[in-house]
Short mmCIF file of C-alpha atoms in Angstrom, two decimals:
data_model
loop_
_atom_site.label_atom_id
_atom_site.label_comp_id
_atom_site.label_asym_id
_atom_site.label_seq_id
_atom_site.Cartn_x
_atom_site.Cartn_y
_atom_site.Cartn_z
CA MET A 1472 -105.77 75.90 125.81
CA VAL A 1473 -105.39 72.07 126.20
CA TYR A 1474 -105.50 69.80 129.25
CA ARG A 1475 -103.49 66.84 128.60
CA ILE A 1476 -103.97 63.53 130.48
CA HIS A 1477 -101.09 61.17 130.26
CA PHE A 1478 -101.84 57.30 130.43
CA THR A 1479 -99.72 54.44 130.98
CA VAL A 1480 -100.77 50.79 130.27
CA GLN A 1481 -101.87 50.50 133.85
CA ASP A 1482 -103.98 53.54 133.42
CA LEU A 1483 -105.80 51.99 130.35
CA GLY A 1484 -106.45 49.02 132.34
CA ARG A 1485 -108.07 51.12 135.12
CA THR A 1486 -110.03 53.39 133.12
CA ARG A 1487 -113.68 52.83 133.55
CA VAL A 1488 -117.28 54.75 133.15
CA ALA A 1489 -118.75 55.51 136.62
CA CYS A 1490 -120.99 52.79 137.80
CA GLU A 1491 -123.21 55.13 139.74
CA ALA A 1492 -124.24 58.77 139.67
CA MET A 1493 -122.35 61.29 141.61
CA PRO A 1494 -124.46 63.71 143.33
CA LEU A 1495 -122.18 66.49 144.49
CA HIS A 1496 -119.93 66.12 141.40
CA GLU A 1497 -123.13 66.64 139.34
CA LEU A 1498 -124.19 69.24 141.54
CA GLU A 1499 -121.07 71.41 140.50
CA LEU A 1500 -122.08 70.88 137.01
CA ALA A 1501 -125.48 72.00 137.59
CA ALA A 1502 -124.45 75.03 139.42
CA ARG A 1503 -122.09 76.17 136.68
CA ALA A 1504 -124.97 75.54 134.14
CA LEU A 1505 -127.18 77.65 136.28
CA GLN A 1506 -124.93 80.41 135.92
CA SER A 1507 -124.01 80.11 132.16
CA ARG A 1508 -126.04 81.03 129.03
CA SER A 1509 -125.56 77.51 127.44
CA LEU A 1510 -128.75 75.45 126.19
CA PRO A 1511 -131.08 78.31 126.29
CA ILE A 1512 -133.99 76.52 125.09
CA GLN A 1513 -133.56 73.15 127.26
CA LEU A 1514 -132.50 74.76 130.34
CA GLY A 1515 -134.19 78.26 130.31
CA ALA A 1516 -137.04 77.18 132.39
CA TRP A 1517 -135.15 75.14 134.92
CA ARG A 1518 -132.88 78.09 135.54
CA HIS A 1519 -135.66 80.68 136.05
CA ARG A 1520 -137.57 78.21 138.52
CA ALA A 1521 -134.06 77.74 140.52
CA ARG A 1522 -133.25 81.29 140.55
CA THR A 1523 -136.31 82.28 142.23
CA ARG A 1524 -136.04 79.91 144.97
CA LEU A 1525 -132.26 80.22 146.03
CA SER A 1526 -131.65 80.67 149.70
CA VAL A 1527 -128.81 82.92 151.05
CA GLN A 1528 -126.88 79.80 151.69
CA ALA A 1529 -127.36 78.48 148.36
CA ARG A 1530 -125.87 81.62 146.76
CA MET A 1531 -123.12 81.48 149.07
CA ALA A 1532 -122.18 77.88 147.65
CA LEU A 1533 -122.73 79.28 144.24
CA ARG A 1534 -119.86 81.78 144.83
CA LEU A 1535 -117.34 78.95 145.00
CA MET A 1536 -118.84 77.04 141.76
CA PRO A 1537 -118.44 79.74 138.90
CA ALA A 1538 -119.77 79.05 135.41
CA VAL A 1539 -116.21 79.31 134.13
CA GLY A 1540 -113.05 78.51 136.14
CA SER A 1541 -111.86 76.17 139.09
CA SER A 1542 -113.89 75.07 142.23
CA PRO A 1543 -112.38 73.98 145.43
CA GLY A 1544 -112.03 70.07 145.19
CA PHE A 1545 -113.51 69.41 148.67
CA LEU A 1546 -117.01 70.71 147.63
CA SER A 1547 -117.58 68.02 144.68
CA PRO A 1548 -115.80 64.81 145.18
CA ALA A 1549 -116.14 62.27 142.20
CA ARG A 1550 -117.75 59.57 144.44
CA ALA A 1551 -121.04 57.89 144.65
CA GLY A 1552 -123.37 57.72 147.74
CA THR A 1553 -126.36 59.41 149.18
CA ILE A 1554 -126.47 63.08 149.46
CA GLY A 1555 -126.46 62.96 153.08
CA GLU A 1556 -123.41 60.66 153.04
CA LEU A 1557 -121.62 62.92 150.50
CA LEU A 1558 -122.49 66.13 152.71
CA GLU A 1559 -120.99 64.36 155.63
CA HIS A 1560 -117.84 63.56 153.96
CA VAL A 1561 -117.36 67.39 152.91
CA ARG A 1562 -118.15 68.48 156.51
CA ASN A 1563 -115.12 66.02 157.69
CA THR A 1564 -112.88 67.45 155.11
CA PRO A 1565 -109.19 68.00 157.17
CA ARG A 1566 -108.55 71.72 157.22
CA GLU A 1567 -105.27 71.38 155.47
CA HIS A 1568 -107.06 69.84 152.45
CA ILE A 1569 -109.44 72.89 152.54
CA LYS A 1570 -106.63 75.39 152.56
CA ARG A 1571 -104.69 73.44 149.70
CA ASP A 1572 -107.70 73.54 147.56
CA LEU A 1573 -108.49 77.20 148.05
CA LEU A 1574 -104.54 77.99 147.40
CA GLN A 1575 -104.84 75.82 144.31
CA ILE A 1576 -107.43 77.98 142.93
CA ALA A 1577 -105.91 81.34 144.08
CA SER A 1578 -108.15 83.30 142.03
CA PRO A 1579 -109.53 87.03 142.35
CA SER A 1580 -113.10 85.91 141.61
CA LEU A 1581 -112.92 83.83 145.26
CA PRO A 1582 -115.12 85.75 147.55
CA GLU A 1583 -113.23 87.33 150.39
CA TRP A 1584 -114.92 85.02 153.04
CA SER A 1585 -113.58 82.03 151.50
CA GLY A 1586 -110.33 82.31 153.19
CA ARG A 1587 -111.94 82.04 156.74
CA LEU A 1588 -113.41 78.51 155.81
CA VAL A 1589 -110.39 76.84 157.24
CA ASP A 1590 -110.82 78.10 160.77
CA ASP A 1591 -114.38 79.25 161.06
CA ALA A 1592 -116.57 76.02 161.56
CA SER A 1593 -120.00 78.07 161.57
CA LEU A 1594 -119.05 79.49 158.31
CA PHE A 1595 -118.22 76.13 157.01
CA ALA A 1596 -121.19 74.72 158.22
CA GLU A 1597 -123.10 77.60 156.37
CA LEU A 1598 -121.55 76.52 153.11
CA CYS A 1599 -122.43 72.63 153.59
CA THR A 1600 -126.13 73.77 154.38
CA GLY A 1601 -125.96 75.72 151.13
CA LEU A 1602 -124.89 72.52 149.10
CA LEU A 1603 -127.75 71.08 150.53
CA HIS A 1604 -130.33 73.58 149.26
CA LEU A 1605 -128.51 73.73 145.90
CA HIS A 1606 -129.10 69.96 145.67
CA SER A 1607 -132.71 70.26 146.48
CA TYR A 1608 -133.46 73.11 144.05
CA LEU A 1609 -131.40 71.90 141.15
CA LEU A 1610 -131.02 68.00 141.28
CA ALA A 1611 -133.58 66.36 143.68
CA PRO A 1612 -136.69 66.93 141.77
CA TYR A 1613 -135.03 65.14 138.62
CA TRP A 1614 -132.75 62.60 139.95
CA ASP A 1615 -134.84 59.43 139.31
CA GLN A 1616 -134.85 60.62 135.57
CA PHE A 1617 -131.24 61.65 135.53
CA THR A 1618 -130.07 58.20 136.78
CA GLN A 1619 -131.96 56.16 134.03
CA LEU A 1620 -130.33 58.53 131.51
CA LEU A 1621 -126.89 57.88 133.07
CA THR A 1622 -127.40 54.11 132.99
CA ALA A 1623 -128.37 54.40 129.24
CA ASP A 1624 -125.27 56.39 128.51
CA ARG A 1625 -123.00 53.75 130.26
CA ASN A 1626 -124.73 51.04 128.30
CA LEU A 1627 -123.76 52.81 125.44
CA ARG A 1628 -120.09 53.39 126.54
CA MET A 1629 -119.72 49.66 127.41
CA GLN A 1630 -120.60 48.75 123.81
CA GLN A 1631 -118.08 51.32 122.50
CA LEU A 1632 -115.59 49.54 124.68
CA ILE A 1633 -116.58 46.05 123.34
CA THR A 1634 -116.40 46.96 119.91
CA GLY A 1635 -113.41 49.34 119.65
CA GLY A 1636 -111.63 49.17 122.67
CA PHE A 1637 -110.47 51.97 124.92
CA GLU A 1638 -109.46 53.94 121.91
CA GLU A 1639 -113.21 54.20 120.69
CA LEU A 1640 -114.42 54.69 124.43
CA LEU A 1641 -111.89 57.63 124.65
CA GLU A 1642 -112.53 59.09 121.23
CA GLN A 1643 -116.31 58.94 121.42
CA ALA A 1644 -116.93 60.09 124.87
CA ASN A 1645 -116.96 63.84 123.77
CA PRO A 1646 -115.31 64.10 120.27
CA GLN A 1647 -116.23 68.09 119.86
CA TRP A 1648 -113.64 68.63 122.91
CA MET A 1649 -111.67 65.65 123.58
CA ARG A 1650 -109.08 63.86 121.28
CA TRP A 1651 -107.15 60.71 122.02
CA LYS A 1652 -103.64 60.82 120.88
CA PRO A 1653 -101.86 57.77 122.32
CA PRO A 1654 -100.83 57.95 124.97
CA VAL A 1655 -102.43 61.30 125.66
CA LEU A 1656 -106.01 62.37 126.00
CA GLU A 1657 -106.21 66.04 124.86
CA ILE A 1658 -109.11 68.20 126.26
CA GLN A 1659 -109.94 71.53 125.07
CA MET A 1660 -110.40 73.75 127.71
CA MET A 1661 -111.85 77.25 128.31
CA SER A 1662 -108.49 78.39 130.17
CA ASP A 1663 -105.40 80.38 129.12
CA VAL A 1664 -102.87 77.78 130.42
CA ASP A 1665 -101.96 74.59 128.92
CA ARG A 1666 -101.91 71.83 131.43
CA ASP A 1667 -100.78 68.17 132.14
CA LEU A 1668 -102.18 65.51 134.24
CA TYR A 1669 -99.96 62.30 134.81
CA LEU A 1670 -102.24 59.66 136.08
CA GLU A 1671 -99.27 57.28 137.12
CA GLY A 1672 -101.49 54.00 137.23
CA GLN A 1673 -104.33 55.79 138.91
CA GLY A 1674 -106.57 55.35 135.88
CA LEU A 1675 -109.33 57.77 134.87
CA VAL A 1676 -113.15 57.70 135.72
CA LEU A 1677 -115.32 58.90 133.02
CA VAL A 1678 -118.62 60.47 134.34
CA PRO A 1679 -121.44 61.06 132.22
CA SER A 1680 -123.28 64.19 132.99
CA MET A 1681 -126.77 65.89 132.24
CA PHE A 1682 -125.31 69.50 132.73
CA SER A 1683 -121.92 69.42 131.29
CA THR A 1684 -121.88 71.08 127.89
CA ARG A 1685 -117.85 70.58 127.76
CA PRO A 1686 -115.65 68.29 129.68
CA VAL A 1687 -114.55 69.04 133.22
CA VAL A 1688 -111.60 67.54 134.54
CA THR A 1689 -111.42 66.84 138.39
CA GLN A 1690 -107.95 65.99 139.94
CA GLY A 1691 -107.47 64.22 143.32
CA ARG A 1692 -107.17 60.81 144.56
CA HIS A 1693 -109.68 59.41 141.59
CA PRO A 1694 -108.93 61.62 138.63
CA ALA A 1695 -112.25 62.20 136.65
CA VAL A 1696 -113.32 63.57 133.33
CA SER A 1697 -117.05 64.80 132.80
CA TYR A 1698 -118.58 64.67 129.41
CA PRO A 1699 -122.04 65.41 128.47
CA VAL A 1700 -124.50 62.54 128.56
CA PHE A 1701 -126.07 63.03 124.89
CA GLN A 1702 -123.89 63.31 121.89
CA ASP A 1703 -126.80 63.33 119.46
CA GLN A 1704 -127.45 67.13 119.28
CA ARG A 1705 -131.19 66.23 118.17
CA THR A 1706 -131.67 65.25 121.99
CA SER A 1707 -133.11 67.71 124.27
CA LEU A 1708 -132.94 67.97 127.92
CA GLY A 1709 -136.42 69.51 127.81
CA PRO A 1710 -138.36 65.97 128.30
CA VAL A 1711 -135.94 65.26 131.51
CA VAL A 1712 -136.24 68.61 133.07
CA SER A 1713 -139.71 69.23 132.76
CA GLU A 1714 -141.63 71.88 134.64
CA SER A 1715 -144.90 69.99 134.49
CA THR A 1716 -146.28 68.14 137.84
CA ASP A 1717 -149.77 67.02 136.33
CA ASP A 1718 -149.15 63.57 135.04
CA LYS A 1719 -152.38 63.46 133.41
CA THR A 1720 -151.62 66.71 131.24
CA ASP A 1721 -148.58 64.53 129.93
CA TYR A 1722 -150.76 61.62 129.10
CA GLU A 1723 -153.32 63.85 127.24
CA CYS A 1724 -150.61 65.30 125.02
CA VAL A 1725 -149.09 61.95 123.98
CA SER A 1726 -152.02 59.84 123.74
CA PRO A 1727 -153.30 61.12 120.36
CA LEU A 1728 -149.70 59.84 118.98
CA LEU A 1729 -150.24 56.34 119.93
CA GLY A 1730 -152.16 54.20 117.16
CA ARG A 1731 -151.49 50.39 116.89
CA THR A 1732 -148.29 50.31 115.51
CA ARG A 1733 -146.80 53.29 117.24
CA ALA A 1734 -148.00 51.57 120.58
CA LEU A 1735 -146.07 48.25 119.44
CA VAL A 1736 -143.14 50.17 118.83
CA LEU A 1737 -143.28 51.69 122.34
CA ILE A 1738 -143.99 48.28 124.02
CA THR A 1739 -141.20 46.53 121.95
CA ILE A 1740 -138.88 49.16 123.17
CA ALA A 1741 -139.84 48.66 126.72
CA GLU A 1742 -139.37 44.79 126.50
CA HIS A 1743 -136.07 45.21 124.47
CA GLU A 1744 -134.01 48.08 126.16
CA ASP A 1745 -131.23 49.66 123.96
CA CYS A 1746 -132.19 47.72 120.92
CA THR A 1747 -131.23 49.11 117.72
CA THR A 1748 -133.44 50.40 115.03
CA LYS A 1749 -132.95 47.16 113.06
CA GLU A 1750 -133.67 45.08 116.04
CA LEU A 1751 -136.71 47.15 116.72
CA ALA A 1752 -138.15 46.62 113.33
CA ALA A 1753 -137.61 42.95 113.30
CA ARG A 1754 -139.39 42.48 116.66
CA ALA A 1755 -142.22 44.73 115.91
CA GLY A 1756 -142.54 43.08 112.37
CA ILE A 1757 -142.27 46.25 110.51
CA ALA A 1758 -139.78 47.88 107.90
CA PRO A 1759 -136.75 49.47 109.39
CA ALA A 1760 -137.55 53.01 107.94
CA SER A 1761 -141.02 52.65 109.57
CA ALA A 1762 -139.38 51.68 112.84
CA SER A 1763 -137.23 54.69 112.67
CA GLU A 1764 -140.12 57.02 111.84
CA HIS A 1765 -142.33 55.92 114.74
CA ALA A 1766 -139.28 55.91 117.17
CA THR A 1767 -138.58 59.75 116.00
CA VAL A 1768 -142.18 60.68 116.76
CA LEU A 1769 -142.03 58.85 120.04
CA ARG A 1770 -138.72 60.65 120.79
CA GLY A 1771 -140.23 64.05 120.16
CA ALA A 1772 -142.91 63.43 122.43
CA GLY A 1773 -140.56 62.51 125.15
CA LEU A 1774 -141.42 58.84 125.36
CA VAL A 1775 -138.20 57.57 124.13
CA ARG A 1776 -134.60 58.54 124.01
CA SER A 1777 -132.13 57.39 121.45
CA LEU A 1778 -128.41 57.41 121.65
CA ARG A 1779 -126.25 57.10 118.45
CA HIS A 1780 -123.60 54.04 118.52
CA GLY A 1781 -121.43 54.14 115.35
CA ASN A 1782 -123.73 53.44 112.51
CA CYS A 1783 -126.45 52.36 115.04
CA VAL A 1784 -129.07 54.07 117.00
CA LEU A 1785 -130.02 52.48 120.73
CA HIS A 1786 -133.61 53.04 121.60
CA GLY A 1787 -134.87 53.19 125.24
CA LEU A 1788 -137.83 54.40 127.43
CA THR A 1789 -137.82 57.67 129.18
CA PRO A 1790 -139.42 57.85 132.69
CA LEU A 1791 -142.57 59.36 130.87
CA GLY A 1792 -142.80 56.37 128.62
CA LEU A 1793 -142.67 54.07 131.29
CA ALA A 1794 -145.10 55.83 133.48
CA LEU A 1795 -147.61 55.73 130.16
CA LEU A 1796 -147.34 52.17 130.02
CA ASN A 1797 -147.63 51.58 133.61
CA ASN A 1798 -150.82 53.91 133.46
CA SER A 1799 -152.09 51.96 130.56
CA GLU A 1800 -151.83 48.63 132.41
CA ARG A 1801 -153.63 50.16 135.60
CA GLY A 1802 -156.39 51.31 133.30
#
């Protein structure tokens, strides 16, 4: 089915890409990914590790964030801030808002106890504790890597906006599931009901997500659409959601890759973040084909991430690539 988001001229002027990561919004998407079977290679180890650590309260929070379907809006506000600030915002949710959000879902999949959240303060406190636990299991260990990749994606979207305007930005955010048919953004959803959202001057926030495999629409005061951070299907989450905690092991694995030219390519990317392959070749003094080949090897080792922008590919360092260079400098 189709979710149609209707824009006015004002809405286009107020549409933007999120400036910062949104922890609770991303947490809902991570909770959905935990319970789904998508991206088994990239997320399999992460799922296994998280499932063995879930507390009773965390499992309680998961019941309200299913793999498919709607979640109460008060659980995952599309706003930036620290996890502490956002959880305090959830704790202070007015009772009428809790009741409204639960009634909007009215799904048989909701647990029986969800109806008591409106009046049972201790039960609601347990739910908030569950959100904190979920964040510590699913997101906290990887948050620095996530924010760096989200920044890279935002840089890509800004280039799309500059070169092609809002049309290119909306068309390229998630072309597999989203279609821009002015003045309507059509989103293919896993639902049996068509829906319409009229922005009425509020604009739309585009939120790059590490865990979203399909767009997720969030209504409310600040309407938002989440989309997968990477559109190049060759890119894996594996180097980001890493189960390794031994930095020396990472260095030993990648060090044989770094001959003189490849090291030069890595340093050039570090000094010129989000350079194109053509720019990389010119600055490193090598042929474009050679620059592309070295960048591909470095990307496969988890040192470099690459994002496609039209006919160009933009290259930047991953946290592992930066750590490797920093370690070399200390040596």
